[in-house]
Each structure stands twice: as structure tokens, then as C-alpha cells.
mmCIF file of C-alpha atoms in Angstrom:
data_model
loop_
_atom_site.group_PDB
_atom_site.id
_atom_site.type_symbol
_atom_site.label_atom_id
_atom_site.label_comp_id
_atom_site.label_asym_id
_atom_site.label_seq_id
_atom_site.Cartn_x
_atom_site.Cartn_y
_atom_site.Cartn_z
ATOM 1 C CA UNK A 1 -31.405 -23.765 -140.294
ATOM 2 C CA UNK A 2 -29.835 -21.099 -138.060
ATOM 3 C CA UNK A 3 -31.413 -22.745 -134.995
ATOM 4 C CA UNK A 4 -29.931 -26.146 -136.001
ATOM 5 C CA UNK A 5 -26.506 -24.489 -136.228
ATOM 6 C CA UNK A 6 -27.004 -22.831 -132.827
ATOM 7 C CA UNK A 7 -27.971 -26.114 -131.194
ATOM 8 C CA UNK A 8 -24.965 -27.864 -132.781
ATOM 9 C CA UNK A 9 -22.695 -25.153 -131.359
ATOM 10 C CA UNK A 10 -24.338 -25.165 -127.923
ATOM 11 C CA UNK A 11 -22.800 -28.435 -126.805
ATOM 12 C CA UNK A 12 -19.259 -27.031 -127.273
ATOM 13 C CA UNK A 13 -20.058 -24.401 -124.659
ATOM 14 C CA UNK A 14 -20.593 -26.873 -121.900
ATOM 15 C CA UNK A 15 -18.394 -29.866 -122.726
ATOM 16 C CA UNK A 16 -15.012 -30.956 -123.829
ATOM 17 C CA UNK A 17 -15.885 -32.026 -127.395
ATOM 18 C CA UNK A 18 -13.217 -31.543 -130.045
ATOM 19 C CA UNK A 19 -14.276 -28.567 -132.168
ATOM 20 C CA UNK A 20 -12.061 -29.706 -135.047
ATOM 21 C CA UNK A 21 -14.332 -32.756 -135.546
ATOM 22 C CA UNK A 22 -17.370 -30.539 -136.205
ATOM 23 C CA UNK A 23 -16.797 -29.444 -139.773
ATOM 24 C CA UNK A 24 -19.896 -27.254 -139.784
ATOM 25 C CA UNK A 25 -18.372 -25.007 -137.162
ATOM 26 C CA UNK A 26 -14.613 -25.505 -137.735
ATOM 27 C CA UNK A 27 -13.949 -25.453 -141.427
ATOM 28 C CA UNK A 28 -14.539 -22.673 -143.881
ATOM 29 C CA UNK A 29 -14.819 -24.108 -147.369
ATOM 30 C CA UNK A 30 -13.735 -27.340 -148.976
ATOM 31 C CA UNK A 31 -14.570 -29.677 -151.836
ATOM 32 C CA UNK A 32 -15.479 -33.360 -152.032
ATOM 33 C CA UNK A 33 -15.851 -35.521 -155.048
ATOM 34 C CA UNK A 34 -19.116 -37.380 -155.571
ATOM 35 C CA UNK A 35 -18.882 -39.511 -158.635
ATOM 36 C CA UNK A 36 -17.968 -37.214 -161.531
ATOM 37 C CA UNK A 37 -18.894 -34.014 -159.683
ATOM 38 C CA UNK A 38 -17.048 -31.838 -157.149
ATOM 39 C CA UNK A 39 -19.365 -30.741 -154.352
ATOM 40 C CA UNK A 40 -18.593 -27.451 -152.560
ATOM 41 C CA UNK A 41 -19.073 -27.618 -148.775
ATOM 42 C CA UNK A 42 -18.946 -24.839 -146.253
ATOM 43 C CA UNK A 43 -18.787 -24.308 -142.528
ATOM 44 C CA UNK A 44 -18.542 -21.334 -140.299
ATOM 45 C CA UNK A 45 -14.727 -21.220 -140.367
ATOM 46 C CA UNK A 46 -13.836 -20.960 -136.684
ATOM 47 C CA UNK A 47 -10.455 -22.545 -137.405
ATOM 48 C CA UNK A 48 -9.320 -19.379 -139.105
ATOM 49 C CA UNK A 49 -10.008 -17.114 -136.152
ATOM 50 C CA UNK A 50 -8.687 -19.660 -133.673
ATOM 51 C CA UNK A 51 -5.384 -19.843 -135.540
ATOM 52 C CA UNK A 52 -5.152 -16.056 -135.778
ATOM 53 C CA UNK A 53 -6.424 -14.948 -132.308
ATOM 54 C CA UNK A 54 -6.730 -17.933 -130.112
ATOM 55 C CA UNK A 55 -10.456 -17.413 -129.913
ATOM 56 C CA UNK A 56 -13.086 -18.740 -132.341
ATOM 57 C CA UNK A 57 -16.065 -16.936 -133.866
ATOM 58 C CA UNK A 58 -18.136 -17.397 -136.954
ATOM 59 C CA UNK A 59 -17.014 -15.933 -140.219
ATOM 60 C CA UNK A 60 -19.281 -13.234 -141.726
ATOM 61 C CA UNK A 61 -21.794 -15.655 -143.377
ATOM 62 C CA UNK A 62 -24.828 -14.394 -141.423
ATOM 63 C CA UNK A 63 -27.085 -11.391 -142.037
ATOM 64 C CA UNK A 64 -27.678 -10.655 -138.433
ATOM 65 C CA UNK A 65 -30.432 -8.099 -138.971
ATOM 66 C CA UNK A 66 -32.676 -10.871 -140.421
ATOM 67 C CA UNK A 67 -31.010 -13.810 -138.651
ATOM 68 C CA UNK A 68 -30.496 -15.529 -141.982
ATOM 69 C CA UNK A 69 -27.515 -17.112 -143.683
ATOM 70 C CA UNK A 70 -26.231 -15.126 -146.638
ATOM 71 C CA UNK A 71 -26.582 -16.959 -149.970
ATOM 72 C CA UNK A 72 -24.949 -19.106 -151.256
ATOM 73 C CA UNK A 73 -23.470 -20.197 -147.889
ATOM 74 C CA UNK A 74 -26.739 -21.802 -146.703
ATOM 75 C CA UNK A 75 -26.949 -24.216 -149.614
ATOM 76 C CA UNK A 76 -23.312 -25.213 -149.267
ATOM 77 C CA UNK A 77 -23.750 -25.770 -145.552
ATOM 78 C CA UNK A 78 -26.791 -27.954 -146.060
ATOM 79 C CA UNK A 79 -25.020 -30.054 -148.696
ATOM 80 C CA UNK A 80 -21.904 -30.292 -146.569
ATOM 81 C CA UNK A 81 -23.456 -31.663 -143.395
ATOM 82 C CA UNK A 82 -25.196 -34.984 -143.328
ATOM 83 C CA UNK A 83 -26.680 -34.528 -139.851
ATOM 84 C CA UNK A 84 -28.163 -31.154 -140.776
ATOM 85 C CA UNK A 85 -29.631 -32.648 -143.995
ATOM 86 C CA UNK A 86 -31.250 -35.369 -141.896
ATOM 87 C CA UNK A 87 -32.768 -32.696 -139.631
ATOM 88 C CA UNK A 88 -34.118 -30.863 -142.704
ATOM 89 C CA UNK A 89 -35.537 -34.102 -144.119
ATOM 90 C CA UNK A 90 -37.362 -34.828 -140.842
ATOM 91 C CA UNK A 91 -38.842 -31.293 -140.820
ATOM 92 C CA UNK A 92 -39.481 -31.054 -144.577
ATOM 93 C CA UNK A 93 -43.141 -29.951 -144.190
ATOM 94 C CA UNK A 94 -42.174 -26.980 -142.055
ATOM 95 C CA UNK A 95 -39.278 -26.064 -144.365
ATOM 96 C CA UNK A 96 -41.404 -26.394 -147.489
ATOM 97 C CA UNK A 97 -44.280 -24.247 -146.085
ATOM 98 C CA UNK A 98 -43.409 -20.675 -147.106
ATOM 99 C CA UNK A 99 -46.772 -19.178 -146.283
ATOM 100 C CA UNK A 100 -45.366 -17.345 -143.322
ATOM 101 C CA UNK A 101 -45.243 -13.769 -144.634
ATOM 102 C CA UNK A 102 -41.934 -12.854 -142.949
ATOM 103 C CA UNK A 103 -40.125 -15.900 -144.292
ATOM 104 C CA UNK A 104 -41.447 -15.043 -147.771
ATOM 105 C CA UNK A 105 -40.372 -11.422 -147.444
ATOM 106 C CA UNK A 106 -36.842 -12.353 -146.421
ATOM 107 C CA UNK A 107 -36.764 -14.799 -149.326
ATOM 108 C CA UNK A 108 -37.800 -11.939 -151.682
ATOM 109 C CA UNK A 109 -35.065 -9.651 -150.424
ATOM 110 C CA UNK A 110 -32.584 -12.451 -150.985
ATOM 111 C CA UNK A 111 -33.757 -12.844 -154.608
ATOM 112 C CA UNK A 112 -33.349 -9.101 -155.146
ATOM 113 C CA UNK A 113 -29.605 -9.320 -154.324
ATOM 114 C CA UNK A 114 -28.893 -12.791 -155.579
ATOM 115 C CA UNK A 115 -30.265 -12.229 -159.077
ATOM 116 C CA UNK A 116 -29.380 -8.497 -159.494
ATOM 117 C CA UNK A 117 -33.066 -7.744 -160.006
ATOM 118 C CA UNK A 118 -32.465 -3.961 -160.301
ATOM 119 C CA UNK A 119 -30.510 -4.437 -163.511
ATOM 120 C CA UNK A 120 -33.272 -6.445 -165.345
ATOM 121 C CA UNK A 121 -36.591 -4.570 -165.848
ATOM 122 C CA UNK A 122 -38.683 -7.757 -166.465
ATOM 123 C CA UNK A 123 -37.360 -9.377 -163.252
ATOM 124 C CA UNK A 124 -37.968 -6.093 -161.405
ATOM 125 C CA UNK A 125 -41.622 -5.912 -162.495
ATOM 126 C CA UNK A 126 -42.144 -9.544 -161.474
ATOM 127 C CA UNK A 127 -40.345 -8.957 -158.204
ATOM 128 C CA UNK A 128 -42.475 -5.881 -157.361
ATOM 129 C CA UNK A 129 -45.659 -7.810 -158.235
ATOM 130 C CA UNK A 130 -44.595 -10.562 -155.834
ATOM 131 C CA UNK A 131 -44.239 -7.996 -153.017
ATOM 132 C CA UNK A 132 -47.673 -6.560 -153.879
ATOM 133 C CA UNK A 133 -49.305 -9.999 -153.764
ATOM 134 C CA UNK A 134 -47.477 -10.806 -150.571
ATOM 135 C CA UNK A 135 -48.903 -7.727 -148.793
ATOM 136 C CA UNK A 136 -52.417 -8.245 -150.132
ATOM 137 C CA UNK A 137 -52.503 -11.950 -149.283
ATOM 138 C CA UNK A 138 -51.552 -11.110 -145.702
ATOM 139 C CA UNK A 139 -54.146 -8.349 -145.577
ATOM 140 C CA UNK A 140 -56.819 -10.945 -146.609
ATOM 141 C CA UNK A 141 -55.571 -13.333 -143.918
ATOM 142 C CA UNK A 142 -55.655 -10.614 -141.224
ATOM 143 C CA UNK A 143 -59.198 -9.472 -142.215
ATOM 144 C CA UNK A 144 -60.502 -13.044 -142.085
ATOM 145 C CA UNK A 145 -58.879 -13.639 -138.744
ATOM 146 C CA UNK A 146 -60.578 -10.478 -137.339
ATOM 147 C CA UNK A 147 -63.912 -11.501 -138.822
ATOM 148 C CA UNK A 148 -63.765 -14.981 -137.378
ATOM 149 C CA UNK A 149 -62.730 -13.630 -134.000
ATOM 150 C CA UNK A 150 -65.773 -11.287 -133.804
ATOM 151 C CA UNK A 151 -68.335 -13.461 -135.513
ATOM 152 C CA UNK A 152 -67.748 -16.592 -133.436
ATOM 153 C CA UNK A 153 -66.707 -15.114 -130.112
ATOM 154 C CA UNK A 154 -68.857 -13.052 -127.725
ATOM 155 C CA UNK A 155 -66.755 -11.568 -124.918
ATOM 156 C CA UNK A 156 -64.357 -14.439 -125.313
ATOM 157 C CA UNK A 157 -66.934 -17.193 -125.329
ATOM 158 C CA UNK A 158 -67.427 -19.279 -128.454
ATOM 159 C CA UNK A 159 -70.888 -18.732 -129.947
ATOM 160 C CA UNK A 160 -72.745 -19.534 -133.179
ATOM 161 C CA UNK A 161 -72.312 -17.308 -136.145
ATOM 162 C CA UNK A 162 -73.763 -13.777 -135.488
ATOM 163 C CA UNK A 163 -73.678 -10.388 -137.180
ATOM 164 C CA UNK A 164 -71.887 -7.515 -135.419
ATOM 165 C CA UNK A 165 -73.785 -4.205 -135.769
ATOM 166 C CA UNK A 166 -73.407 -0.780 -134.429
ATOM 167 C CA UNK A 167 -73.479 2.998 -135.276
ATOM 168 C CA UNK A 168 -69.970 3.854 -134.180
ATOM 169 C CA UNK A 169 -68.083 2.685 -137.296
ATOM 170 C CA UNK A 170 -65.307 5.121 -138.315
ATOM 171 C CA UNK A 171 -65.901 4.275 -141.990
ATOM 172 C CA UNK A 172 -69.257 3.362 -143.476
ATOM 173 C CA UNK A 173 -68.121 3.183 -147.130
ATOM 174 C CA UNK A 174 -64.993 2.255 -149.008
ATOM 175 C CA UNK A 175 -63.169 5.512 -149.557
ATOM 176 C CA UNK A 176 -59.744 7.052 -149.887
ATOM 177 C CA UNK A 177 -59.766 7.657 -146.127
ATOM 178 C CA UNK A 178 -60.323 3.968 -145.496
ATOM 179 C CA UNK A 179 -57.479 2.966 -147.765
ATOM 180 C CA UNK A 180 -55.150 5.427 -146.108
ATOM 181 C CA UNK A 181 -56.215 4.140 -142.690
ATOM 182 C CA UNK A 182 -55.507 0.551 -143.683
ATOM 183 C CA UNK A 183 -52.373 0.879 -145.864
ATOM 184 C CA UNK A 184 -50.522 4.078 -145.015
ATOM 185 C CA UNK A 185 -48.741 5.007 -141.770
ATOM 186 C CA UNK A 186 -48.164 8.183 -139.824
ATOM 187 C CA UNK A 187 -47.772 9.266 -136.216
ATOM 188 C CA UNK A 188 -50.937 11.320 -136.007
ATOM 189 C CA UNK A 189 -53.632 8.754 -136.869
ATOM 190 C CA UNK A 190 -54.444 6.071 -134.220
ATOM 191 C CA UNK A 191 -55.221 2.701 -135.625
ATOM 192 C CA UNK A 192 -56.482 0.771 -132.640
ATOM 193 C CA UNK A 193 -56.500 -2.917 -133.398
ATOM 194 C CA UNK A 194 -54.913 -2.487 -136.864
ATOM 195 C CA UNK A 195 -51.664 -0.691 -136.308
ATOM 196 C CA UNK A 196 -49.643 -3.809 -135.520
ATOM 197 C CA UNK A 197 -51.341 -6.262 -137.904
ATOM 198 C CA UNK A 198 -48.831 -8.457 -139.837
ATOM 199 C CA UNK A 199 -50.026 -7.008 -143.167
ATOM 200 C CA UNK A 200 -49.157 -3.475 -142.056
ATOM 201 C CA UNK A 201 -45.721 -4.485 -140.748
ATOM 202 C CA UNK A 202 -44.836 -6.378 -143.906
ATOM 203 C CA UNK A 203 -46.097 -3.521 -146.056
ATOM 204 C CA UNK A 204 -43.873 -1.073 -144.282
ATOM 205 C CA UNK A 205 -40.878 -3.342 -144.533
ATOM 206 C CA UNK A 206 -41.548 -3.821 -148.227
ATOM 207 C CA UNK A 207 -41.833 0.004 -148.704
ATOM 208 C CA UNK A 208 -38.616 0.701 -146.812
ATOM 209 C CA UNK A 209 -36.703 -1.958 -148.705
ATOM 210 C CA UNK A 210 -37.912 -0.677 -152.154
ATOM 211 C CA UNK A 211 -37.169 2.878 -151.058
ATOM 212 C CA UNK A 212 -33.628 2.066 -149.956
#
């Protein structure tokens, strides 16, 4: 959705289009009646800063650290813009697919703030369980990807299934040391091949968010 907004804004950087006609960029918040209901619509409110300063920029509706729109602005912008809704409809499979671990993590942090999770013990337990499952699912995905890479490739060449053997394994049994190697982080222990796996990155992000 952020990319759609960026592309809609891009054409105003290189042409003489009238910004006031692009509600998504120009207006802040307005209402429109649909039957018996009032629908709230939102834009990025550049009119406000243009009127005050002569220069236009987006109102603070983004969380720039995650490059996401802050709820509930995203829902109101989607409802308020027919062209963006059509773009969403055309890409519904990609939008619907939340398996990407970082998208799901950002979604979880949004839930935490939107639903005041910290104030409701039952919600908090469910939310923490969701983060646990998120990290473990990604761990499974990363392990399978590593297995497939080594079991079906030999020096980069596709081969039939084969078993990789050797006597230089760092860990020969499942132990506390193996769990620390996989799931904890420190500056002293080198984790060649595993240090930057997605499951470790999302685990650390989850830990830091819970800690904060």
C-alpha cells in the first residue's frame, strides 16, 4: 500500500498535475455518505502544510521505522480511494498472503498497540503465543531450505537425493549448547551460515519488542 501511495505521488514530481485533484495526497480527513452510513476517508493532508508553509509534506500517518501506515489511517485511505482499491483487488493474492514472516511480525506489533494487549492478560498470552509460533514456523522453513539446498545440490549442481555425512559436526546430539547456538545471540559465538537466517532476525526483533 505504501508503494502504491509513492507511485501516485511520483507523477507530481515530474509534471504539472493539479495536486488538489488527488484526494489521497491533498486532503486530510473527510466523510461521504453511502446509503445510510457515513464513510470516513483519509488522505495524507498536504493541503494543511501547503497552506501553512507554502511547501507540502505528508502528515504523520506513517511509522517510518517499519515503512507502514499507522492504524487506522491505512483502512480509511483504502476506503477513500477507488483507484487504490482497484489496485488492491488486482493484487489480492499477494495482499492476502501473510506468510512472509516480517509482514506478520509488523502485523503483530500493530495488534499490540491497537488492541491495548498489555492491559488484557488473555490477549497478552495469545499474542505471545502467536510470536512463539511465528519464530518456530520460520525456524522450520529455514531448516527445510538448508536441507533441500544440501541434499539436492552438489557444489551448485542439481543432483538426486543424497545424504551428507562427515565427522566435523559441531553438535552431534540435541543439547542445551545446540539450542543456545540456534536461538540465542551474542558477540563471541560465530554462527557461520546461521547468524543471519530469517528465523534468528525475527526472533531477535520479537525479543526486543517484548523487552521494550
